[in-house]
Coordinates of C-alpha atoms in Angstrom, one line a residue:
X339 CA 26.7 -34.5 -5.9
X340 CA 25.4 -34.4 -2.3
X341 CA 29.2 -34.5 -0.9
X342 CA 30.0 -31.5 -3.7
X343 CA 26.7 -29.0 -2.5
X344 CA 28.1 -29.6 1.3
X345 CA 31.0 -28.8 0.6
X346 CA 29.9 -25.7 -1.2
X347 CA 28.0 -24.3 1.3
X348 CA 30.4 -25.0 4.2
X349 CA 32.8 -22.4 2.5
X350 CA 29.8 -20.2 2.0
X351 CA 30.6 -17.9 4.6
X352 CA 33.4 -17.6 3.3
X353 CA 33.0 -16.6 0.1
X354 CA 30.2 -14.1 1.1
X355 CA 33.2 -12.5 3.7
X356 CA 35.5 -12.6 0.5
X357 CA 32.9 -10.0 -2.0
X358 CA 34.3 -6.7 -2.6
X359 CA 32.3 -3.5 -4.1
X360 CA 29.4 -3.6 -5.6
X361 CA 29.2 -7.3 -5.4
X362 CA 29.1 -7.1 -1.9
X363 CA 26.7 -4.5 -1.4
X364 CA 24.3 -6.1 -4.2
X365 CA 24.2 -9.2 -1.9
X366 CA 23.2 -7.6 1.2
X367 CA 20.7 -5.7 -0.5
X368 CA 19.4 -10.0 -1.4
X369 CA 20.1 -10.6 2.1
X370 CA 17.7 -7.8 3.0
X371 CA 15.2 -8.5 0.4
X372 CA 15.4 -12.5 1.3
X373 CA 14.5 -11.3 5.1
X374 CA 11.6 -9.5 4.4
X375 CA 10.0 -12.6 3.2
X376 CA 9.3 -13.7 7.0
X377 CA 7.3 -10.4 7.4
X378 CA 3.5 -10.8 7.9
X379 CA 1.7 -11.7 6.2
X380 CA 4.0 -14.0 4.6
X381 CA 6.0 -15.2 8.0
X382 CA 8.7 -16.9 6.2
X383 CA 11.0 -17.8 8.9
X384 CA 13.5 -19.5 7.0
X385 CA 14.2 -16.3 4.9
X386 CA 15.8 -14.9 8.6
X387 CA 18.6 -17.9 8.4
X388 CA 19.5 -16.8 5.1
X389 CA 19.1 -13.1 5.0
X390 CA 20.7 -12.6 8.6
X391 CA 24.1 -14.6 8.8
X392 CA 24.6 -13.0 4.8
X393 CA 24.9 -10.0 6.8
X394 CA 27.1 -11.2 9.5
X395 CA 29.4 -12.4 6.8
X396 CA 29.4 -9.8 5.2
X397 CA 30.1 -7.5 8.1
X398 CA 33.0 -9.2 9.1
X399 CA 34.1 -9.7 5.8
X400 CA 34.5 -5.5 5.4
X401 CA 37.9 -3.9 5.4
X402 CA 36.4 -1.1 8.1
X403 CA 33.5 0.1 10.3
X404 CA 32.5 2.5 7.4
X405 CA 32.5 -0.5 5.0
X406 CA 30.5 -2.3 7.1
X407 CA 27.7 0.5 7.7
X408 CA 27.4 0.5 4.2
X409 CA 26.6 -3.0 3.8
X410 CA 24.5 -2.6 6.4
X411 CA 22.8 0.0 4.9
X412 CA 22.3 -1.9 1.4
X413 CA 20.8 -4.3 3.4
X414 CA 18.2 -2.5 5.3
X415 CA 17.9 -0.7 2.0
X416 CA 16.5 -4.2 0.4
X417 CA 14.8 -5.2 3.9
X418 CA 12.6 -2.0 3.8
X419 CA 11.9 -1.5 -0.2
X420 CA 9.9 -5.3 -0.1
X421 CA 8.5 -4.5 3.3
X422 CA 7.0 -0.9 2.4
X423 CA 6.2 -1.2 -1.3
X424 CA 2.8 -1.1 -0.4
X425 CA 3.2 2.6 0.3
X426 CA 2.9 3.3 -3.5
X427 CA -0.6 2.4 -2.9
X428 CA -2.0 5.4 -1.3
X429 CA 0.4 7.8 -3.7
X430 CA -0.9 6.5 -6.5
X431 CA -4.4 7.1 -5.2
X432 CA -3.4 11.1 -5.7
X433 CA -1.6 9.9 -8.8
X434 CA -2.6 13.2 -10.7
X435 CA -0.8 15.2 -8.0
X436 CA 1.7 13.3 -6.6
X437 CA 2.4 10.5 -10.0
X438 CA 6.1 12.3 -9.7
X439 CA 6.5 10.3 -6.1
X440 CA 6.3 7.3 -7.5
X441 CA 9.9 6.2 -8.3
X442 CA 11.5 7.9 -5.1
X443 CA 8.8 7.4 -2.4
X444 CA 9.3 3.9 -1.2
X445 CA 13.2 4.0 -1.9
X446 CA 13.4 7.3 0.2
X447 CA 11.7 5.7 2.8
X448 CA 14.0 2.7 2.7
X449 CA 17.2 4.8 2.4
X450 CA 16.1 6.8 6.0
X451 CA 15.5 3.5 7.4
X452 CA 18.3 1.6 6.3
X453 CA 20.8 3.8 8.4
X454 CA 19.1 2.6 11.1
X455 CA 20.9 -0.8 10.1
X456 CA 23.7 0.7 8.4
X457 CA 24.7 1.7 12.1
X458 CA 24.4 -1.6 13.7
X459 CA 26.3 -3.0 11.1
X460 CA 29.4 -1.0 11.8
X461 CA 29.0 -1.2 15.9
X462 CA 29.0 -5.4 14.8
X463 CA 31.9 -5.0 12.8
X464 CA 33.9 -4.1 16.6
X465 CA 33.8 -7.3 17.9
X466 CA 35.3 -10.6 17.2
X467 CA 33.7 -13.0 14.5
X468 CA 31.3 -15.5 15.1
X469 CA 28.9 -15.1 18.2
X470 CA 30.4 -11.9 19.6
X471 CA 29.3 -10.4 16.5
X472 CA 26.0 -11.8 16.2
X473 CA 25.5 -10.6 20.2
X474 CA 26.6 -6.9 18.9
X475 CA 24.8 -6.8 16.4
X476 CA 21.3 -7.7 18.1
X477 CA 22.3 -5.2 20.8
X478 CA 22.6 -2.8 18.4
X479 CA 19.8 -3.7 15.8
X480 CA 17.3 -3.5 18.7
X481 CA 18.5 0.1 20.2
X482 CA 18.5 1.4 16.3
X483 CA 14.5 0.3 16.7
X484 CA 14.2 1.8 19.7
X485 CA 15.4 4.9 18.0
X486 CA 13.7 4.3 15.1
X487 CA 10.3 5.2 17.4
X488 CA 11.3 8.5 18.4
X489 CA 13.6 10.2 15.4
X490 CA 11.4 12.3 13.6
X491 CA 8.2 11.1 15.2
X492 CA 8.6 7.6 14.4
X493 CA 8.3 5.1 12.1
X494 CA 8.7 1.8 14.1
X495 CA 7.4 -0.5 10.8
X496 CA 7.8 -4.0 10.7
X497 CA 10.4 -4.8 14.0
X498 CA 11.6 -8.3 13.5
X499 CA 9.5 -9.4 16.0
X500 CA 7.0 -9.5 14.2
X501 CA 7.7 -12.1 12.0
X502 CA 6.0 -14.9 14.8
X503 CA 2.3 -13.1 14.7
X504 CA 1.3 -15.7 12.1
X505 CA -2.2 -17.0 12.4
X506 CA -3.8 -20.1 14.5
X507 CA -2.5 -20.9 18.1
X508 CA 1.2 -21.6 17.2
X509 CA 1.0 -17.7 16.7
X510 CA -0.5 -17.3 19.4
X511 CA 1.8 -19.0 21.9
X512 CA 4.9 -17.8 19.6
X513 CA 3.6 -13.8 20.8
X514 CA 3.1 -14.4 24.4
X515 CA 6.7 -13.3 25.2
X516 CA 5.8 -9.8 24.4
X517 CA 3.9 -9.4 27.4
X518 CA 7.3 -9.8 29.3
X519 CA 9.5 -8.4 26.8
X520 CA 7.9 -6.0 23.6
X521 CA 8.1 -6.2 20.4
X522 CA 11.8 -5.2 20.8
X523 CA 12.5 -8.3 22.7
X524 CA 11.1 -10.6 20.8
X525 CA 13.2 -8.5 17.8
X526 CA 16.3 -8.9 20.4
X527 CA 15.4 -13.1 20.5
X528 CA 15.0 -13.6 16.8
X529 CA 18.3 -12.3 15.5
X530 CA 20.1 -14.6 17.6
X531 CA 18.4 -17.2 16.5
X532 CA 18.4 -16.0 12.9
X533 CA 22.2 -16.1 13.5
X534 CA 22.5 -19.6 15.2
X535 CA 23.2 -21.6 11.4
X536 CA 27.0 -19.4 11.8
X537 CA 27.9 -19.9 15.6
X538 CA 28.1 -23.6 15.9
X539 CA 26.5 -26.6 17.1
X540 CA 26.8 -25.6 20.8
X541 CA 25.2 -22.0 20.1
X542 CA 22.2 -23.8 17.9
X543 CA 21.4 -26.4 20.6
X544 CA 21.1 -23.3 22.8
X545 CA 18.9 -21.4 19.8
X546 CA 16.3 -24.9 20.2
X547 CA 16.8 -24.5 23.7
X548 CA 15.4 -21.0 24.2
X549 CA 12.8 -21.6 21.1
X550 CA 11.2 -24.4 23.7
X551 CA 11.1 -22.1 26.7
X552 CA 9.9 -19.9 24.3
X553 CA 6.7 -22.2 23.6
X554 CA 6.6 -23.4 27.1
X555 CA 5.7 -19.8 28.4
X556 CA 3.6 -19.2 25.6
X557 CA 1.7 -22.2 25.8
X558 CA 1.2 -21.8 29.9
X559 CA 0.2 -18.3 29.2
X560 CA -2.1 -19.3 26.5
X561 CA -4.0 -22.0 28.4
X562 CA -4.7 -19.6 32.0
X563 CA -8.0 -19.2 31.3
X564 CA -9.7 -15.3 31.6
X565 CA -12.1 -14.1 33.6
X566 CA -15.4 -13.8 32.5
X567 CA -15.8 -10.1 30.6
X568 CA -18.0 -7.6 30.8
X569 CA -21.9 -7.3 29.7
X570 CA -21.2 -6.0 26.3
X571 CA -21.0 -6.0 23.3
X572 CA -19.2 -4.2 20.5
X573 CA -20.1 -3.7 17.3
X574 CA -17.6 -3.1 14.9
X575 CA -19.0 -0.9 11.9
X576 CA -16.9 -1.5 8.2
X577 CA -17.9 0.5 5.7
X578 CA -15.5 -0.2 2.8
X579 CA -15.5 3.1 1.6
X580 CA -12.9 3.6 -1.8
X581 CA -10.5 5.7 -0.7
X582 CA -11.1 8.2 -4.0
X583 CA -14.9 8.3 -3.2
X584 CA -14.5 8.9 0.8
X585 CA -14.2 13.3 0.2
X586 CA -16.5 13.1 -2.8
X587 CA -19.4 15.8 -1.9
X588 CA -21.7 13.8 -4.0
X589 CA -21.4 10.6 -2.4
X590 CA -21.3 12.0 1.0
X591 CA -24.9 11.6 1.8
X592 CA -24.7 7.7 0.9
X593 CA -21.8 7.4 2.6
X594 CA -23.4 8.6 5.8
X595 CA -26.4 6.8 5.2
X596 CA -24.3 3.4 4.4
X597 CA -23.1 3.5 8.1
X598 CA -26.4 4.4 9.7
X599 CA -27.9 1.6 8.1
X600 CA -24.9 -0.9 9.1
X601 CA -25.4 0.7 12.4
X602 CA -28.6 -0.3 12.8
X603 CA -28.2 -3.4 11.4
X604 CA -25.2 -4.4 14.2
X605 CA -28.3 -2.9 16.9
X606 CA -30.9 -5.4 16.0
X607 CA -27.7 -8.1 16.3
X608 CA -26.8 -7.2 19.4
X609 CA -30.5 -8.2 20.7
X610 CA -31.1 -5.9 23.7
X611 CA -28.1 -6.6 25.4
X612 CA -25.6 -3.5 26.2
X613 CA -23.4 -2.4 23.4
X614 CA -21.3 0.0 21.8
X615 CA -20.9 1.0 18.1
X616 CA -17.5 1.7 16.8
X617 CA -17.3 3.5 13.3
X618 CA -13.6 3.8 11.7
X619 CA -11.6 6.6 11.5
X620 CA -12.8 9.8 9.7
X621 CA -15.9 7.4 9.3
X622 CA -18.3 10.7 9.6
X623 CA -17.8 12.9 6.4
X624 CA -20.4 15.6 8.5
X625 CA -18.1 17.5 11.1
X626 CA -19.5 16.1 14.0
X627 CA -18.3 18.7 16.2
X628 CA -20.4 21.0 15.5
X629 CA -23.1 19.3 13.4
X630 CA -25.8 18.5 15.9
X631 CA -28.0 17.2 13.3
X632 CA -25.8 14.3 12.2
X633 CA -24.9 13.1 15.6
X634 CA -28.8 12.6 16.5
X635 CA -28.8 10.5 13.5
X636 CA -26.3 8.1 14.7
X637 CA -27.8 8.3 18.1
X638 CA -30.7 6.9 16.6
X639 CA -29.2 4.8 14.4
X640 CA -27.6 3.3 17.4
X641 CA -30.7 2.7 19.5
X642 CA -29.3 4.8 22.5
X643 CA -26.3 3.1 22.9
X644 CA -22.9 5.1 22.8
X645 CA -21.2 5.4 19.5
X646 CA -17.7 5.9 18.9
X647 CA -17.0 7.2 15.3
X648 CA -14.1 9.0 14.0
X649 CA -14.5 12.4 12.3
X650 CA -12.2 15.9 11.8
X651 CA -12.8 18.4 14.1
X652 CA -11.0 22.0 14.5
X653 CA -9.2 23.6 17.3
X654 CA -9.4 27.1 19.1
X655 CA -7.0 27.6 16.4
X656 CA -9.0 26.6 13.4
X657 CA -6.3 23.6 12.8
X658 CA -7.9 20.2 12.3
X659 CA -7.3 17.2 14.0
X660 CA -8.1 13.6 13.4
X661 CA -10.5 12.7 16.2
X662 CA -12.5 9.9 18.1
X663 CA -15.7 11.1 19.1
X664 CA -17.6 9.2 22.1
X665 CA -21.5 10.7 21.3
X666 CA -24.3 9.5 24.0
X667 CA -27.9 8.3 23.8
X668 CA -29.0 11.6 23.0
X669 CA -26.2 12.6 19.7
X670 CA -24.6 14.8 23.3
X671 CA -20.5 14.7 22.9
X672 CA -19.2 12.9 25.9
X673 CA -15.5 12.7 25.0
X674 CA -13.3 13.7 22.3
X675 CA -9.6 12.0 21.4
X676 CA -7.4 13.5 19.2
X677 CA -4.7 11.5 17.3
X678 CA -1.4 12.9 18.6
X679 CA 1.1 10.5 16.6
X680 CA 0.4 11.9 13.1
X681 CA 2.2 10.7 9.4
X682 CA 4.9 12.9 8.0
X683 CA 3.7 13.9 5.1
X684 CA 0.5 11.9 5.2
X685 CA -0.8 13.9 8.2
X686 CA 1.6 17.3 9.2
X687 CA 4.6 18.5 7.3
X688 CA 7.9 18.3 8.8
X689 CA 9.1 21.6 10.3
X690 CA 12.7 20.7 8.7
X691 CA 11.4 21.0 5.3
X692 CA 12.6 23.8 3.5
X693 CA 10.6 27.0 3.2
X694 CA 8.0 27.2 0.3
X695 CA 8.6 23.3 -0.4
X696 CA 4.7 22.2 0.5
X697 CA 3.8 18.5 0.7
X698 CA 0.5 18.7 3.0
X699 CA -1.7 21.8 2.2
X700 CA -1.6 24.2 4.8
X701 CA 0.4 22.1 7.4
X702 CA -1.6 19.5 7.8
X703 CA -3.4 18.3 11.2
X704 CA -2.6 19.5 14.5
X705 CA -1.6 16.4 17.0
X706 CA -3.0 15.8 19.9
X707 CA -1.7 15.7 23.7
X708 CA -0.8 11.9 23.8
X709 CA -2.3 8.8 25.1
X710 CA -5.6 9.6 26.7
X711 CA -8.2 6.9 29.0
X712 CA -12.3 8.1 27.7
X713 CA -14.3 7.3 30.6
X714 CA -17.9 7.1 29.5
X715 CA -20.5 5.9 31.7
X716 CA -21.7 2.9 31.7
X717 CA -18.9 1.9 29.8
X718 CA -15.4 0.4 31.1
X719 CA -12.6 2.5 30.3
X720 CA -11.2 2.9 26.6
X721 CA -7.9 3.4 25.6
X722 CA -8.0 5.1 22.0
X723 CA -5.8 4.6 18.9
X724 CA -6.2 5.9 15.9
X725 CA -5.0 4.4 12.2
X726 CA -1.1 3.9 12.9
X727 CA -1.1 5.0 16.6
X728 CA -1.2 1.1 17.2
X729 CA 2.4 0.4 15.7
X730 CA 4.4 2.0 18.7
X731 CA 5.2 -0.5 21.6
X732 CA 4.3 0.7 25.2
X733 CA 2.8 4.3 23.6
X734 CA -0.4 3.1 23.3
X735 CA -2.4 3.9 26.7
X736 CA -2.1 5.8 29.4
X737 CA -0.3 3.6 32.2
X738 CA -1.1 6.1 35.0
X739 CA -5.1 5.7 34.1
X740 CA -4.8 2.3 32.7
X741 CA -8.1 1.4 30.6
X742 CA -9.8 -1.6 30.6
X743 CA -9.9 -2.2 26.7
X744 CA -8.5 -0.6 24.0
X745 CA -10.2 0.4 20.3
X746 CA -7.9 1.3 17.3
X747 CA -10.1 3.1 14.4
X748 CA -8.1 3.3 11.0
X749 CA -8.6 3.6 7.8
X750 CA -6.3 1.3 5.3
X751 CA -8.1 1.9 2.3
X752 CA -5.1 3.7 1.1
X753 CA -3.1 0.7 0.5
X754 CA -4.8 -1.6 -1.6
X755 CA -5.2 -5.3 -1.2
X756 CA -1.6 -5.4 -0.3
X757 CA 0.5 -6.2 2.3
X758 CA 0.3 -3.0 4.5
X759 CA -3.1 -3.2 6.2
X760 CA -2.0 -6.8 6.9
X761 CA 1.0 -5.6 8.8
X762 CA -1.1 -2.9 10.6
X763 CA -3.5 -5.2 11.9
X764 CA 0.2 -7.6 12.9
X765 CA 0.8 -4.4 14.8
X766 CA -2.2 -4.0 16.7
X767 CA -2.4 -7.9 17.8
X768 CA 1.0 -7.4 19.8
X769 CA -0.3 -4.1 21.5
X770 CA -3.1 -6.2 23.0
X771 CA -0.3 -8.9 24.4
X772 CA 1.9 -6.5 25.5
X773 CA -0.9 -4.5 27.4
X774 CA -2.8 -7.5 28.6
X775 CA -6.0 -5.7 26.9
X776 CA -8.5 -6.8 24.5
X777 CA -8.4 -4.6 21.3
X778 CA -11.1 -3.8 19.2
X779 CA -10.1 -2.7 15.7
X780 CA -12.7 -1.0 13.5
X781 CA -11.5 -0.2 9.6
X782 CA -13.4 1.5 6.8
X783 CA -11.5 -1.5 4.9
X784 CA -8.7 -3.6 6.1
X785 CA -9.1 -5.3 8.0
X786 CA -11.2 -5.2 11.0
X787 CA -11.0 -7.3 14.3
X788 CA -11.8 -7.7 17.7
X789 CA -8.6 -9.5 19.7
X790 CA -8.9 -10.3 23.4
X791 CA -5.9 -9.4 26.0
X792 CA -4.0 -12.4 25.0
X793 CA -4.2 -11.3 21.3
X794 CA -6.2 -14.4 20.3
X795 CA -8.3 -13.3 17.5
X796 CA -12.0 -13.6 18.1
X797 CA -13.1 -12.5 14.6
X798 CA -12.4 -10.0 11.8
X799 CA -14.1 -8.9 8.7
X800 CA -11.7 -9.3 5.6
X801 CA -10.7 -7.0 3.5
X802 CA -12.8 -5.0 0.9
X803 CA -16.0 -6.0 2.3
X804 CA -19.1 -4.1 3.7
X805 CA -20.1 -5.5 7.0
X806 CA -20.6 -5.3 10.8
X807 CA -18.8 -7.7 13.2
X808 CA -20.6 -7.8 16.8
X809 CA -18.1 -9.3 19.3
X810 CA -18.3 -9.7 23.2
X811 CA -15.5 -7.6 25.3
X812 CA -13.3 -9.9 26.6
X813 CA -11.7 -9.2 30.2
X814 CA -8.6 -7.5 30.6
X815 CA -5.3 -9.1 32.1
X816 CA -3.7 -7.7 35.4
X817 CA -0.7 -5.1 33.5
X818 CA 2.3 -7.7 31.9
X819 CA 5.1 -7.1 33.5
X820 CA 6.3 -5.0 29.8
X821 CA 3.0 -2.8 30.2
X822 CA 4.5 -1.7 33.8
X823 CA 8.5 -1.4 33.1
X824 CA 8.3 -0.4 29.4
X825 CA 10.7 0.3 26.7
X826 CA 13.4 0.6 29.5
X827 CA 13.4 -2.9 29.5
X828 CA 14.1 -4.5 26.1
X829 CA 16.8 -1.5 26.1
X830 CA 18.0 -2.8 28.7
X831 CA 18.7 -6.4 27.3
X832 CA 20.2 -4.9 24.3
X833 CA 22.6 -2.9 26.1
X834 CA 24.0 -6.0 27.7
X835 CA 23.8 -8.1 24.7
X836 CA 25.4 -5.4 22.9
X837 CA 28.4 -5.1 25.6
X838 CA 29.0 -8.8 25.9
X839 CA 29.3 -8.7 22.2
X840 CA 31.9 -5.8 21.9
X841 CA 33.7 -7.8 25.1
X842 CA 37.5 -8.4 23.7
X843 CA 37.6 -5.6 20.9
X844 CA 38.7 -6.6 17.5
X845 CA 41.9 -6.3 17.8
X846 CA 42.1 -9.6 19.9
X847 CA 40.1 -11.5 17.0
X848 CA 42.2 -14.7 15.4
X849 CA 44.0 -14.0 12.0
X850 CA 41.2 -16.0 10.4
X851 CA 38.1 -13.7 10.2
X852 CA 36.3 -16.1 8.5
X853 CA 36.2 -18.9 11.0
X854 CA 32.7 -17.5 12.3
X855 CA 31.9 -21.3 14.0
X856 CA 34.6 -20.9 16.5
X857 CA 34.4 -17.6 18.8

């Protein structure tokens, strides 16, 4: 029995290489499906050895380039309908208005994002079976992310990369490479090792190899101890506010008065010594920018110490923006940030949408100028994020005034107890890495935490609870050598990889295309 299942699996390949038609493209949509199981917060790495040389096989199994996209495509398609189902979540919290979404939302999604696979997937098609196309197509992959950040305004969800933020220390030493690399480099590292049970026993000794430098650099990095941080202490506000009560006028008064009370609650915890209060995004349902009243309440609430709480304010041109306010010992604005990277359809409406076709009443929110340092006295400099800000690698801060901590407000309540706020908080963990900066994250519900510039977690309140969470600020590292060099970098690795992949064109590949073990 145990001589028939090798035997079985050793002509796997290449029986996957052999599908045609709708068989084919139903098993990469598996393949797909299978990888999104290493996703946080599940981090099942073994899914990647499945789900990633299924696609190889079944790229070089295609008759032609446009074959191969569409493989590729079926299997983002799957990758990104189990990673993002979670989005039904915050439709269905509008379900009276938007109940028609449900069935194409999430699949629509998926479909955009898949071509950023389906592309790939027909670039590794090009080169010659076995490790050439596994080095194309992680070339490739990682420049389709790259993209993926900028087309449209970006919607860089779940890189592979993140599939090694899982908790304890092994996650943290497995995410200290981003501080060299990104996100993108890390997602450059794990296809090839995802790929490694294909290329042969030479190419997987070589996989082990890099996975214990990989832990040797995390584990050195780990262990250099910090400096000692500032005098202070912030206190992390969660409110836990449903998302279908957080607009209501007659629960706005409560509301209010349910963070004033944590606030002063995380005061008397503090104990005297210096602090700052961090409410979550939009925690404010009074307009703080122009209600005076309401801001000497917090100040007060807040014993004199500075309070950063999100709210909507409105431009010169009466369009409202999603805004961190900094407010003094007096309820006196000392610094405003406005969120510049907004959500299509969630946030602004797409110019490209036709005319008369209206998804966000009147336009939605105006964006902001782009990453922005608040320099408050008394406190060290703050780099500000709001809600899903924190997902795009090396857009984060302002490298030119470089802050010494960074606070990410958000507001997950729109997704349920599922998998999305999980991933968001994955996201914000590798900003701190790859910034060498602690990170603060307040939530009106899921999940808030306070990380420190290695992104070791130093506590979090779960979700779906009401609490506060006062944490020490942790030093700051000197800037990674990703935080100074960028995005240009892991671009830079994928454009070799990519080239040394496409090396010797197809036409040179052996008559068997289904030996992948050998080239």
């Amino acid at each position: 029995m145990l001589r028939s299942l090798t035997s079985r699996l050793q002509t796997l390949p290449a029986r996957l290489s052999a599908l045609r038609g709708w068989r084919a493209d139903a098993t990469a949509a598996l393949g797909g499906a299978i990888s999104a199981l290493a996703l946080p917060p599940l981090y099942g790495l073994p899914a990647l050895l499945i789900g990633v040389p299924m696609l190889l096989c079944l790229i070089q199994g295609a008759r032609g380039p446009a074959v191969a996209a569409r493989r590729g495509w079926w299997f983002g398609f799957g990758l990104h309908v189990v990673g993002l189902y979670w989005i039904t979540e915050a439709i269905l919290i509008e379900a009276a208005r938007f109940w028609w979404l449900v069935p194409f939302a999430v699949p629509g999604l998926a479909a955009i994002l898949a071509v950023f696979i389906a592309v790939p997937a027909a670039v590794a098609w090009r080169a010659r079976p076995g490790r050439r196309a596994a080095l194309a197509l992680a070339g490739a992959w990682v420049l389709g992310d790259l993209a993926r950040q900028f087309v449209a305004t970006g919607f860089p969800w779940n890189p592979l990369g993140s599939v090694w933020e899982f908790p304890g220390r092994w996650g943290d030493i497995m995410i200290q490479p981003a501080s060299l690399v990104g996100v993108h480099g890390m997602t450059l590292a794990t296809i090839l090792l995802a790929a490694t049970p294909l290329l042969g026993r030479a190419w997987q000794i070589c996989g082990l190899g890099m996975l214990a430098l990989w832990c040797g650099f995390g584990i050195a990095r780990l262990d250099q101890k910090l400096p000692p941080g500032p005098d202070l202490t912030v206190l992390l506000i969660q409110g836990n506010v449903a998302q279908g009560q957080k607009w209501d006028q007659a629960l706005m008064v409560s509301i209010f008065q349910r963070y004033l009370d944590l606030t002063r609650q995380a005061v008397a915890r503090a104990d005297g010594h210096p602090a700052v209060v961090v409410w979550p995004e939009t925690a404010s349902p009074a307009l703080l920018q122009t209600d005076a009243p309401a801001r000497t309440l917090i100040a007060e609430a807040a014993g004199g110490w500075t309070t950063l709480a999100g709210s909507v304010r409105f431009d010169e041109a009466e369009r409202p923006r999603n805004s961190l306010f900094a407010l003094d010992a007096n309820g006196l604005i000392d610094a405003i940030y406005d969120k510049w990277h907004l959500v299509p359809f969630g946030e602004y409406q797409p110019e490209w949408l036709p005319v008369g076709f209206q998804v966000v009443p009147g336009g939605g929110f105006a964006a902001g100028p782009g990453p922005r340092t608040l320099h408050i006295p008394g406190i060290p400099p703050i780099g500000a994020l709001i809600c899903y800000e924190a997902i795009f690698s090396h857009q984060v801060i302002d490298e030119s005034d470089r802050p010494a901590w960074m606070v990410n407000v958000t507001n997950d309540a729109w997704f349920g107890n599922s998998t999305g706020p999980r991933q968001h908080l994955a996201a914000a963990r590798l900003r701190a890495v790859e910034e060498g900066l602690p990170l603060m994250r307040a939530a009106n519900t899921g999940i808030s935490a306070a990380f420190d510039s290695k992104g070791h977690e130093l506590g979090r309140i779960e979700m779906q609870m009401t609490a506060i969470l006062p944490m020490k600020l942790s030093a700051p590292l000197a800037s990674p050598l990703y935080a100074r060099v960028g995005l240009m970098l892991p671009a830079g690795a994928a454009i070799i990889v990519l080239i040394t992949g496409l090396y010797g064109n197809r036409a040179k590949r052996r008559p068997d295309r289904t030996n992948f073990c050998i080239n």
